[in-house]
Every structure is written in C-alpha cells, then in structure tokens.
Amino acid sequence: MIAESAGSLPDGPEVGGATRSPWRRGLCPGRTYNRPMTGSRYASVFDVAVVGRAAVGLATGLALARAGLRVAMVGPDAAGAETARSAPGQPGAAGFVAASPHAAGDWDNRVFALSPSSRALLESLGAWQAMDAERIAPVHDMRIWPEAADGPSSAFAPKAIHFSAWQAGIDALAWIVENRNLTRALAQACRFAGFATFDSPLSALDLEGDPAAARLVLGDGRTLKARLVVGADGASSRVRELAGIAGSLTDYPQRAVVANFDTSLPHRDCAYQWFGAHGILALLPLPAGTGHAQPSASAAAPTAVPTGRCSIVWSAPHALADELLALEPADLAARVEAVSGGALGRMTPIGPAAGWPLRLGKVDSLVARRVALVGDAAHVVHPLAGQGMNLGFGDVQVLADTLRGREAPRDPGELLLLRRYERSRAEPVLAMRLATDGLQKLFDTGSTLSQGPFGAPLAALRGLGWRAVASSGLLRRLLVSQAVR
C-alpha cells in the first residue's frame, strides 16, 4: 500500500543531509550516544523513525534509543518553533492561539500537570534534570468543588473534595511544568543523543514496496527507510492518515481559555478546580515570588508584592470563552476571582490569555504493519483531569518496554509484536477517555441532556457521586493511585 499527499511517490535522495557522528557520552546515565556531524549519509535502514518532534515524540526517540534501537527523528523542530508558534494572536497547532511567551520574566501559558510516573520516565531519559527547576511547581494537594464558589470562605467549605499527596503516601500528586521548559529539555537530551534528524515534514509513506522496511518520503524530497514508524505527530496525525488507521475527532461544546496570574495569597502547592454552569475552572500552582512586602519609594507604607503565582485552564462554553478572550487582562482576572471565590486573593495578569478548541479523539487501532501511534495521534481527552500528556508518556514507556523485551533478532515493526503494545494500552486509555468524557457530560449543566427530562436525575447523580467521594478516604486514595500511575 502506498499513501501520499499528491502525485506519484518521488525518488528523492536517500537520507541526504542526515547526520552521523563519533561516539560520546550523553545525558542518560550508562548509555553511549553520538555527537552530530554533518555531511554523512546513512547506508542502512533505521530501526525506528519517529515522526513528530514535540514532547511525546522527543521522549519516544530517547526511550527507544535507550532500548537499543537506531532512531531517526522526522519533522519540524518543535522546540525551535516555539517563538514562531506563539506569535501574538496567531493560531498554531491544534488551533492554539497565544501571545508571545518569550519576554523576560514571562511564563508560558501552556502548562502540563506531570504525574509521578511521567517524572520517572523523564528522569530516566535525562530530561527532567535538564529542565529549569525554578520553573517547576509541585502539587501536594488538590481541592475540587461541584459549582462556582460563593465567596472567599467557600474555598474551604466541607463540600470540597480534597486529594492529598501526604495521605496517598507519595511526594506529590503532580508537577506543573511549562510546555516550553519541557520541550526544550527533551530537545537538549536528543541533541546529546545525536539522532539522525530530518527537519522536513512527512509527505508520503510506502508500507508495501519493501517487505523489510517502510519508506518515508519527506516534503523536501528526501527519503529514508525504517523498520518501524512511530506516529507522534498530534491529533491530526499524518502517519495515522497515511497508514490507513481510521479515527475520529469530536469537538466538545467548550474551548479552553488559559492565562497566568500573580496572586496576593499563596497557593501552598495546592491546585483548585470548580465545576458548574460556567464550565470547568482550574487554578494550577506556578513557582511563586518571595512574598515579602517591599518599601515604597513614595510612601511610608509598604507596597505588597505577589505571594503566589498560578496558571488557569478554563474549559468554558463557546459563547463564554469568546467573551473571556475579548476581556482586558484585568477584567479577566476579576472574573476568575469571582468564580474562584477569591481562593488566591487578588489576581494580577501576567500577559494576555490564549485559547484553543477541546476535542475527543479516538482511533480504531494503535498499530498497523510497521506503524505505532503514541500521544495525541493515538488519543485525545478532555483536559479536565490534566492527563493528556501523562497518557502520551505512558504510551512511550510501554512501547519502549515492549520493544526492549522482544527476542533479539525480532523485527521491531512486526505487527504481532506491536499488538502487545496495543493490548497493554487499551485499558488505561479507555478508562481515562470514559472518565474525562463522562465527567464533562455529567457536569455540563448547559447541555441538551441536562436541560431535558434527564436533568433532575443527572443532578441527583452528581450530588450522590460527589458526596460519596468527598466522604470516603478510601475512594480518594483509589482515585489518586489511578491518576499517578
């Protein structure tokens, strides 16, 4: 089978312009890597070609290299493209619209809540150590409410569900990391690893011409061969399309609005979340300033400086999202204060807000002959649980373990082998999709279902489930154990 973007499959130069290198030690302990050296050509077939150089793709390349496979990375440089992607007011991948996050002292308004298992993977790849530790915030507690807060004191009302890292016996529930910090660290680890890198996007994929390898044709006409092609190229995956793997993307009736704020009250390493008619609002901790009062040059009274910093993710109905994105930053801060009941005090914006559409993505299969999908190419979930990136890193870990555990001469692109990976990921991916999609629908009080004859039973179900979780330490510990895996 040959799939391509347009016209016949070109016979471009075989891996021209790739890099090969002498041996040197890299970031990952106990493994030898290559330093890139231009002007060489690869004569042999790669074990793996990873298409997609954002966080999940970069982690895939590193993990598979540690599994003893020869890796090529394919696609534009996501870390280097951050500045261009975040040009003010311009949409980027997946409809993301952002202001430039590169001014001194500014914060990336796209953040991830990384689980302990994701941190362990990044540490094993040498990437966690390469991140700026001063821009990472632990989450030791999480408090969730079923509706908007009524006032400053409501943040501590008994109806809140409280998750605690201490009660779960772990160091932290999660760590809040900026996309830019994460991607640059992974890219740095990959540079030390010395992968062959092709900056051009994938144009066509031949899975039938050579029984021993797939042939990739790039947008600039170059070609390369690999025994396994990993699609880590996002929700609109080109690899998935060319491999003939069916999938669907369904829009939620919401958009995500994100922004960063300084706060007058400390977050104390706690994340906050509210469900209600306004949508779903989450306040995620960011590393804070000193929190001390500074003397004013023009007055005897001290001038207070922020004692906290947070990032918000507001999954709002479309009309409300448009309204929020049109507000002046100070007015948006006032709206967040109102919905959160002033849980973090006075909020001062750090830069403008950004927004992107929310979708549910499903595929018929995670694998095909000589193809495996990871990350958003394999599944897209609602961000209400903050588990999208963690699911992707889970894919990376399981795929690497599967290929590392194969019999030595076995082809890494063999379909029966790849089915092991697919079976291992089926349960956690399905569970997270059902949980996030179910919660979104259950708490979408503006939906047709909630407004119809099932509105009252749904409200009763919401209340019953909420009280059960809020009053049961065992249930909360079980939920935490699932979330941090």
Coordinates of C-alpha atoms in Angstrom, one line a residue:
M1 CA 0.0 0.0 0.0
I2 CA 1.3 3.4 -0.9
A3 CA -0.2 6.6 0.5
E4 CA 0.9 10.1 -0.3
S5 CA -0.1 13.7 -0.2
A6 CA -0.2 14.3 -4.0
G7 CA 1.0 12.8 -7.2
S8 CA 3.3 9.7 -7.5
L9 CA 5.8 8.7 -4.9
P10 CA 9.1 10.6 -5.6
D11 CA 12.5 9.1 -5.7
G12 CA 14.3 11.7 -3.7
P13 CA 17.9 11.5 -2.5
E14 CA 18.3 8.7 0.1
V15 CA 18.7 10.3 3.5
G16 CA 20.8 13.1 2.1
G17 CA 21.7 15.7 4.7
A18 CA 21.3 13.5 7.7
T19 CA 23.9 13.4 10.4
R20 CA 26.2 10.7 11.7
S21 CA 28.7 11.1 14.4
P22 CA 31.6 9.7 16.5
W23 CA 30.7 8.3 20.0
R24 CA 30.4 10.4 23.1
R25 CA 28.6 10.3 26.4
G26 CA 25.1 11.8 26.6
L27 CA 22.7 12.9 29.3
C28 CA 21.3 9.5 30.0
P29 CA 23.5 7.6 32.5
G30 CA 25.0 4.4 31.4
R31 CA 24.5 4.9 27.6
T32 CA 26.7 6.0 24.8
Y33 CA 25.4 8.5 22.2
N34 CA 26.5 10.1 19.0
R35 CA 27.5 13.8 18.5
P36 CA 26.0 15.0 15.3
M37 CA 28.5 15.6 12.4
T38 CA 27.2 16.9 9.1
G39 CA 28.0 15.7 5.6
S40 CA 27.5 11.9 6.2
R41 CA 24.9 9.5 4.7
Y42 CA 23.3 6.5 6.3
A43 CA 23.6 3.4 4.2
S44 CA 21.5 1.2 6.4
V45 CA 17.8 1.1 7.4
F46 CA 16.8 2.8 10.7
D47 CA 15.2 0.6 13.3
V48 CA 12.7 3.4 14.1
A49 CA 11.6 6.7 12.5
V50 CA 9.7 8.9 15.0
V51 CA 7.5 11.4 13.2
G52 CA 6.8 14.4 15.4
R53 CA 9.3 16.4 17.5
A54 CA 7.1 17.8 20.2
A55 CA 7.4 16.5 23.8
V56 CA 5.9 13.0 23.3
G57 CA 7.9 12.4 20.0
L58 CA 11.2 13.5 21.6
A59 CA 10.6 11.3 24.6
T60 CA 9.8 8.4 22.2
G61 CA 13.1 8.8 20.4
L62 CA 15.1 8.9 23.6
A63 CA 13.3 5.9 25.2
L64 CA 13.7 3.8 22.1
A65 CA 17.3 4.7 21.8
R66 CA 17.8 3.5 25.4
A67 CA 16.1 0.3 24.3
G68 CA 19.0 -0.3 21.9
L69 CA 17.3 0.9 18.7
R70 CA 18.7 3.1 16.0
V71 CA 16.4 6.1 15.8
A72 CA 15.7 8.9 13.3
M73 CA 13.6 11.9 14.2
V74 CA 11.4 13.4 11.5
G75 CA 9.5 16.7 11.4
P76 CA 9.9 20.4 12.2
D77 CA 11.8 21.3 15.4
A78 CA 9.0 21.9 17.9
A79 CA 11.4 23.4 20.5
G80 CA 12.9 25.8 17.9
A81 CA 9.4 26.7 16.6
E82 CA 8.0 27.8 20.0
T83 CA 8.7 31.5 19.3
A84 CA 7.1 31.4 15.8
R85 CA 4.2 29.3 17.0
S86 CA 3.4 31.7 19.8
A87 CA 3.3 34.8 17.7
P88 CA 0.7 37.2 19.2
G89 CA -2.8 36.4 18.1
Q90 CA -1.8 33.8 15.6
P91 CA -3.2 30.2 15.7
G92 CA -0.7 27.4 16.0
A93 CA -1.0 23.6 16.2
A94 CA -4.5 22.3 17.1
G95 CA -5.9 25.8 16.9
F96 CA -3.8 27.1 19.8
V97 CA -3.7 30.9 19.9
A98 CA -1.1 32.6 22.1
A99 CA 0.7 35.7 22.9
S100 CA 4.5 35.7 22.7
P101 CA 5.8 33.9 25.9
H102 CA 9.4 34.9 25.4
A103 CA 9.7 38.3 27.2
A104 CA 12.0 38.3 30.1
G105 CA 10.2 37.0 33.2
D106 CA 7.2 35.9 31.3
W107 CA 5.5 32.5 31.7
D108 CA 4.4 30.1 29.1
N109 CA 0.6 29.9 29.4
R110 CA 0.5 26.3 28.1
V111 CA 1.3 24.0 31.1
F112 CA 1.1 20.4 31.9
A113 CA 0.5 18.5 35.2
L114 CA 3.0 15.7 35.0
S115 CA 2.4 12.6 37.2
P116 CA 5.0 10.7 39.2
S117 CA 5.2 8.1 36.5
S118 CA 5.8 10.7 33.9
R119 CA 8.5 12.3 36.0
A120 CA 10.2 8.9 36.5
L121 CA 10.3 8.4 32.7
L122 CA 11.7 11.9 32.1
E123 CA 14.4 11.3 34.8
S124 CA 15.4 8.0 33.1
L125 CA 15.8 9.9 29.9
G126 CA 17.9 12.7 31.4
A127 CA 15.3 15.3 30.5
W128 CA 13.9 16.1 34.0
Q129 CA 17.4 17.1 35.1
A130 CA 17.8 19.4 32.1
M131 CA 14.6 21.4 32.9
D132 CA 14.8 24.7 34.8
A133 CA 13.9 23.5 38.3
E134 CA 13.0 27.1 39.3
R135 CA 10.1 27.0 36.9
I136 CA 8.5 23.7 38.2
A137 CA 5.8 23.7 40.9
P138 CA 4.8 20.6 42.9
V139 CA 1.1 19.9 43.6
H140 CA 0.8 18.5 47.1
D141 CA -3.0 19.0 47.4
M142 CA -6.0 19.4 45.2
R143 CA -9.4 20.8 46.2
I144 CA -12.4 20.4 43.9
W145 CA -15.9 21.9 44.1
P146 CA -19.1 21.0 42.2
E147 CA -20.1 24.6 41.5
A148 CA -18.8 28.1 41.5
A149 CA -17.7 29.5 44.9
D150 CA -20.0 31.9 46.7
G151 CA -17.4 33.9 48.5
P152 CA -13.8 34.0 49.8
S153 CA -14.6 31.5 52.6
S154 CA -16.2 28.9 50.3
A155 CA -12.9 27.7 49.2
F156 CA -12.7 25.7 52.4
A157 CA -16.3 24.5 52.6
P158 CA -16.8 20.8 53.6
K159 CA -18.4 20.0 50.2
A160 CA -14.9 20.2 48.6
I161 CA -13.2 17.0 47.6
H162 CA -9.7 17.0 48.9
F163 CA -6.8 14.9 47.4
S164 CA -3.6 14.8 49.4
A165 CA -0.2 13.6 48.4
W166 CA 0.6 13.0 52.1
Q167 CA -2.5 10.8 52.6
A168 CA -1.6 8.9 49.4
G169 CA 2.0 8.3 50.6
I170 CA 3.7 10.0 47.6
D171 CA 5.9 13.0 47.2
A172 CA 3.5 15.0 45.0
L173 CA 0.3 14.4 43.1
A174 CA 1.8 16.1 40.1
W175 CA 4.3 18.7 39.0
I176 CA 3.2 21.8 36.9
V177 CA 5.6 22.3 34.0
E178 CA 5.6 24.8 31.2
N179 CA 5.4 23.4 27.6
R180 CA 8.5 25.4 26.6
N181 CA 10.6 24.2 29.6
L182 CA 9.6 20.5 28.9
T183 CA 10.2 20.6 25.2
R184 CA 13.5 22.4 25.3
A185 CA 14.8 19.9 27.9
L186 CA 13.8 16.9 25.8
A187 CA 15.3 18.6 22.7
Q188 CA 18.6 19.1 24.5
A189 CA 18.7 15.5 25.5
C190 CA 18.1 14.5 21.9
R191 CA 20.9 16.7 20.7
F192 CA 23.3 14.9 23.1
A193 CA 21.9 11.6 21.8
G194 CA 23.0 12.6 18.3
F195 CA 20.0 11.2 16.4
A196 CA 19.7 11.5 12.7
T197 CA 17.3 14.4 12.3
F198 CA 15.2 15.4 9.3
D199 CA 13.5 18.8 9.7
S200 CA 11.1 18.3 6.8
P201 CA 7.5 17.0 7.4
L202 CA 6.3 13.6 6.2
S203 CA 4.8 13.7 2.8
A204 CA 4.2 10.0 1.8
L205 CA 4.6 6.6 3.3
D206 CA 5.2 3.3 1.4
L207 CA 4.4 0.3 3.6
E208 CA 4.3 -2.3 0.9
G209 CA 7.2 -1.7 -1.5
D210 CA 9.9 -3.3 0.7
P211 CA 8.8 -6.3 2.9
A212 CA 11.7 -5.5 5.4
A213 CA 11.1 -1.7 6.0
A214 CA 8.8 1.2 5.5
R215 CA 9.8 4.0 3.1
L216 CA 9.2 7.6 4.2
V217 CA 9.2 10.5 1.7
L218 CA 9.7 13.9 3.1
G219 CA 8.4 17.3 2.0
D220 CA 11.8 18.3 0.7
G221 CA 12.1 15.2 -1.5
R222 CA 14.4 13.2 0.8
T223 CA 13.6 9.6 1.6
L224 CA 14.6 7.2 4.4
K225 CA 13.7 3.7 5.4
A226 CA 12.8 2.3 8.9
R227 CA 11.6 -1.0 10.2
L228 CA 9.1 0.8 12.4
V229 CA 7.4 4.2 12.0
V230 CA 6.1 5.8 15.2
G231 CA 3.4 8.5 14.7
A232 CA 3.9 11.1 17.4
D233 CA 2.6 13.9 15.2
G234 CA -0.5 15.1 17.1
A235 CA -4.3 14.9 16.8
S236 CA -4.3 15.4 13.0
S237 CA -1.6 12.7 12.6
R238 CA -0.2 12.4 9.0
V239 CA 1.2 9.0 9.9
R240 CA -2.2 7.8 11.0
E241 CA -3.7 9.0 7.8
L242 CA -1.1 7.5 5.5
A243 CA -1.2 4.2 7.4
G244 CA -4.9 3.9 6.8
I245 CA -5.8 3.8 10.5
A246 CA -9.4 5.2 11.0
G247 CA -10.1 7.7 13.7
S248 CA -12.4 10.5 14.7
L249 CA -12.1 13.9 16.3
T250 CA -15.3 15.2 18.0
D251 CA -15.5 18.8 19.2
Y252 CA -16.7 19.5 22.7
P253 CA -19.1 22.4 23.2
Q254 CA -16.3 24.2 25.0
R255 CA -13.0 26.0 24.4
A256 CA -10.0 26.1 26.8
V257 CA -9.0 29.6 28.0
V258 CA -5.6 29.8 29.6
A259 CA -3.7 32.6 31.3
N260 CA -1.2 33.2 34.1
F261 CA -1.6 35.4 37.1
D262 CA 0.3 36.7 40.2
T263 CA -1.8 36.3 43.3
S264 CA -2.0 38.1 46.6
L265 CA -2.4 34.8 48.5
P266 CA 0.0 31.8 48.4
H267 CA -1.3 28.7 46.7
R268 CA 0.6 26.4 49.2
D269 CA 1.3 23.9 46.4
C270 CA -2.5 23.3 46.0
A271 CA -4.4 23.0 42.8
Y272 CA -8.0 24.2 42.7
Q273 CA -10.9 23.2 40.4
W274 CA -14.6 24.2 40.1
F275 CA -17.3 22.5 38.0
G276 CA -20.5 24.4 37.2
A277 CA -22.6 26.3 34.6
H278 CA -19.5 28.4 33.8
G279 CA -17.7 25.3 32.7
I280 CA -14.6 23.9 34.5
L281 CA -12.1 26.3 36.0
A282 CA -8.7 25.0 37.3
L283 CA -6.1 27.1 39.1
L284 CA -2.7 25.4 38.9
P285 CA 0.2 26.5 41.1
L286 CA 3.3 28.0 39.5
P287 CA 6.6 28.8 41.3
A288 CA 6.0 32.0 43.3
G289 CA 8.0 35.1 44.2
T290 CA 9.4 36.0 47.6
G291 CA 6.0 37.0 49.0
H292 CA 7.5 39.8 51.1
A293 CA 6.3 43.4 51.4
Q294 CA 8.7 45.9 49.8
P295 CA 9.1 49.5 51.0
S296 CA 7.5 52.1 48.7
A297 CA 9.8 54.9 47.4
S298 CA 6.9 57.4 47.5
A299 CA 5.1 56.4 50.7
A300 CA 5.9 55.3 54.2
A301 CA 3.5 52.3 53.9
P302 CA 5.0 49.1 52.4
T303 CA 3.8 48.0 49.0
A304 CA 2.7 44.4 48.8
V305 CA 4.1 42.2 46.1
P306 CA 2.5 38.9 44.9
T307 CA 3.0 36.0 47.2
G308 CA 1.8 33.4 44.7
R309 CA 1.5 32.7 41.0
C310 CA -0.9 30.4 39.1
S311 CA -1.9 29.3 35.7
I312 CA -5.6 28.9 34.9
V313 CA -7.3 26.5 32.5
W314 CA -10.9 27.5 32.0
S315 CA -12.9 25.0 29.9
A316 CA -15.8 27.3 29.0
P317 CA -18.8 27.1 26.7
H318 CA -18.1 28.7 23.4
A319 CA -20.0 31.9 24.0
L320 CA -18.4 32.4 27.4
A321 CA -15.0 31.6 26.0
D322 CA -15.3 34.2 23.3
E323 CA -16.4 36.7 26.0
L324 CA -13.4 35.8 28.3
L325 CA -10.9 36.1 25.5
A326 CA -12.2 39.5 24.5
L327 CA -11.8 40.9 28.0
E328 CA -8.9 43.1 29.1
P329 CA -6.5 41.1 31.2
A330 CA -7.5 42.9 34.4
D331 CA -11.2 42.2 33.7
L332 CA -10.4 38.5 33.1
A333 CA -8.6 38.4 36.5
A334 CA -11.8 39.8 38.1
R335 CA -13.9 37.1 36.5
V336 CA -11.6 34.4 37.7
E337 CA -11.6 35.9 41.2
A338 CA -15.4 35.8 41.2
V339 CA -15.8 32.2 40.1
S340 CA -13.0 31.0 42.5
G341 CA -14.4 33.0 45.4
G342 CA -11.1 34.7 45.9
A343 CA -9.4 31.5 46.8
L344 CA -6.0 33.0 45.9
G345 CA -6.9 36.6 46.7
R346 CA -6.2 39.5 44.3
M347 CA -5.1 38.3 40.9
T348 CA -2.8 40.3 38.6
P349 CA -2.4 39.1 35.0
I350 CA 0.9 38.0 33.5
G351 CA 0.4 38.6 29.9
P352 CA -2.8 38.1 27.8
A353 CA -5.0 35.0 27.6
A354 CA -4.9 32.3 25.0
G355 CA -7.5 29.7 23.8
W356 CA -7.9 26.5 21.8
P357 CA -10.7 24.1 20.9
L358 CA -11.4 21.0 23.0
R359 CA -11.8 17.6 21.3
L360 CA -12.3 13.9 22.0
G361 CA -10.1 11.8 19.7
K362 CA -10.4 8.1 19.2
V363 CA -8.7 5.6 16.8
D364 CA -9.7 2.1 15.6
S365 CA -6.2 0.8 16.3
L366 CA -3.0 2.0 17.9
V367 CA -0.9 -0.1 15.4
A368 CA -0.7 -1.2 11.8
R369 CA 2.0 -3.1 9.9
R370 CA 5.3 -1.2 10.7
V371 CA 3.3 1.6 12.4
A372 CA 2.6 2.5 16.0
L373 CA 0.8 5.6 17.3
V374 CA 1.6 7.5 20.5
G375 CA 0.3 10.6 22.3
D376 CA -2.4 12.7 20.6
A377 CA -2.0 10.7 17.4
A378 CA -3.5 7.8 19.4
H379 CA -6.0 9.5 21.7
V380 CA -7.2 13.0 22.7
V381 CA -9.0 13.5 26.0
H382 CA -10.6 16.5 27.7
P383 CA -8.1 18.4 29.9
L384 CA -10.3 18.5 33.0
A385 CA -8.1 15.8 34.6
G386 CA -4.8 17.1 33.2
Q387 CA -3.9 13.6 31.9
G388 CA -3.3 14.1 28.2
M389 CA 0.5 14.4 28.4
N390 CA 0.7 11.7 31.0
L391 CA -1.2 9.3 28.7
G392 CA 1.3 10.1 26.0
F393 CA 4.2 9.4 28.2
G394 CA 2.6 6.2 29.3
D395 CA 2.5 5.2 25.6
V396 CA 6.2 5.9 25.3
Q397 CA 7.1 3.8 28.3
V398 CA 5.0 0.8 27.3
L399 CA 6.2 0.9 23.6
A400 CA 9.8 1.1 24.8
D401 CA 9.3 -1.8 27.2
T402 CA 7.7 -3.9 24.5
L403 CA 10.5 -3.4 22.0
R404 CA 13.2 -3.8 24.7
G405 CA 11.7 -7.1 25.7
R406 CA 11.5 -8.6 22.3
E407 CA 13.7 -11.5 21.2
A408 CA 17.0 -10.1 19.9
P409 CA 16.6 -10.7 16.2
R410 CA 12.9 -9.9 16.1
D411 CA 11.8 -7.1 13.8
P412 CA 10.5 -4.1 15.8
G413 CA 7.9 -3.4 13.1
E414 CA 6.3 -6.9 13.3
L415 CA 2.6 -6.5 13.7
L416 CA 2.2 -9.3 16.3
L417 CA 4.8 -7.6 18.5
L418 CA 3.1 -4.2 18.1
R419 CA -0.2 -5.8 19.2
R420 CA 1.4 -6.4 22.6
Y421 CA 1.8 -2.6 22.9
E422 CA -1.8 -2.0 21.8
R423 CA -3.2 -4.5 24.3
S424 CA -1.2 -3.0 27.2
R425 CA -2.5 0.5 26.4
A426 CA -6.1 -0.4 25.8
E427 CA -7.4 -0.4 29.4
P428 CA -5.7 2.8 30.7
V429 CA -6.6 4.8 27.6
L430 CA -10.2 3.6 27.6
A431 CA -10.5 4.3 31.3
M432 CA -9.2 7.8 31.0
R433 CA -11.3 8.6 28.0
L434 CA -14.5 7.3 29.7
A435 CA -13.7 9.1 32.9
T436 CA -12.9 12.5 31.4
D437 CA -15.7 12.4 28.8
G438 CA -18.2 11.2 31.3
L439 CA -17.3 13.9 33.8
Q440 CA -17.6 16.6 31.1
K441 CA -21.0 15.4 30.2
L442 CA -22.2 14.9 33.7
F443 CA -21.3 18.4 34.8
D444 CA -22.2 20.2 31.6
T445 CA -25.3 21.8 33.0
G446 CA -26.0 23.7 29.9
S447 CA -26.2 20.6 27.6
T448 CA -29.4 19.4 26.0
L449 CA -29.3 16.3 28.2
S450 CA -29.1 18.4 31.4
Q451 CA -31.8 20.7 30.3
G452 CA -34.2 17.9 29.3
P453 CA -36.2 15.3 31.2
F454 CA -32.9 13.7 32.5
G455 CA -31.8 16.9 34.1
A456 CA -33.1 16.1 37.6
P457 CA -31.8 12.5 37.7
L458 CA -28.4 13.8 36.4
A459 CA -28.3 16.4 39.2
A460 CA -29.1 13.8 41.8
L461 CA -26.4 11.5 40.4
R462 CA -23.9 14.4 40.5
G463 CA -24.7 15.1 44.1
L464 CA -24.6 11.4 45.1
G465 CA -21.3 10.7 43.5
W466 CA -19.8 13.9 44.9
R467 CA -20.8 13.2 48.4
A468 CA -19.5 9.6 48.2
V469 CA -16.0 10.7 47.0
A470 CA -15.9 13.7 49.4
S471 CA -16.7 11.5 52.4
S472 CA -14.6 8.4 51.6
G473 CA -10.9 8.5 52.1
L474 CA -10.6 5.1 50.5
L475 CA -12.3 6.2 47.3
R476 CA -10.0 9.3 47.2
R477 CA -6.9 7.2 47.6
L478 CA -8.0 4.8 44.9
L479 CA -8.6 7.7 42.5
V480 CA -5.2 9.2 43.3
S481 CA -3.5 5.8 42.8
Q482 CA -5.0 5.6 39.3
A483 CA -4.2 9.2 38.4
V484 CA -0.5 9.0 39.4
R485 CA 0.3 5.7 37.6

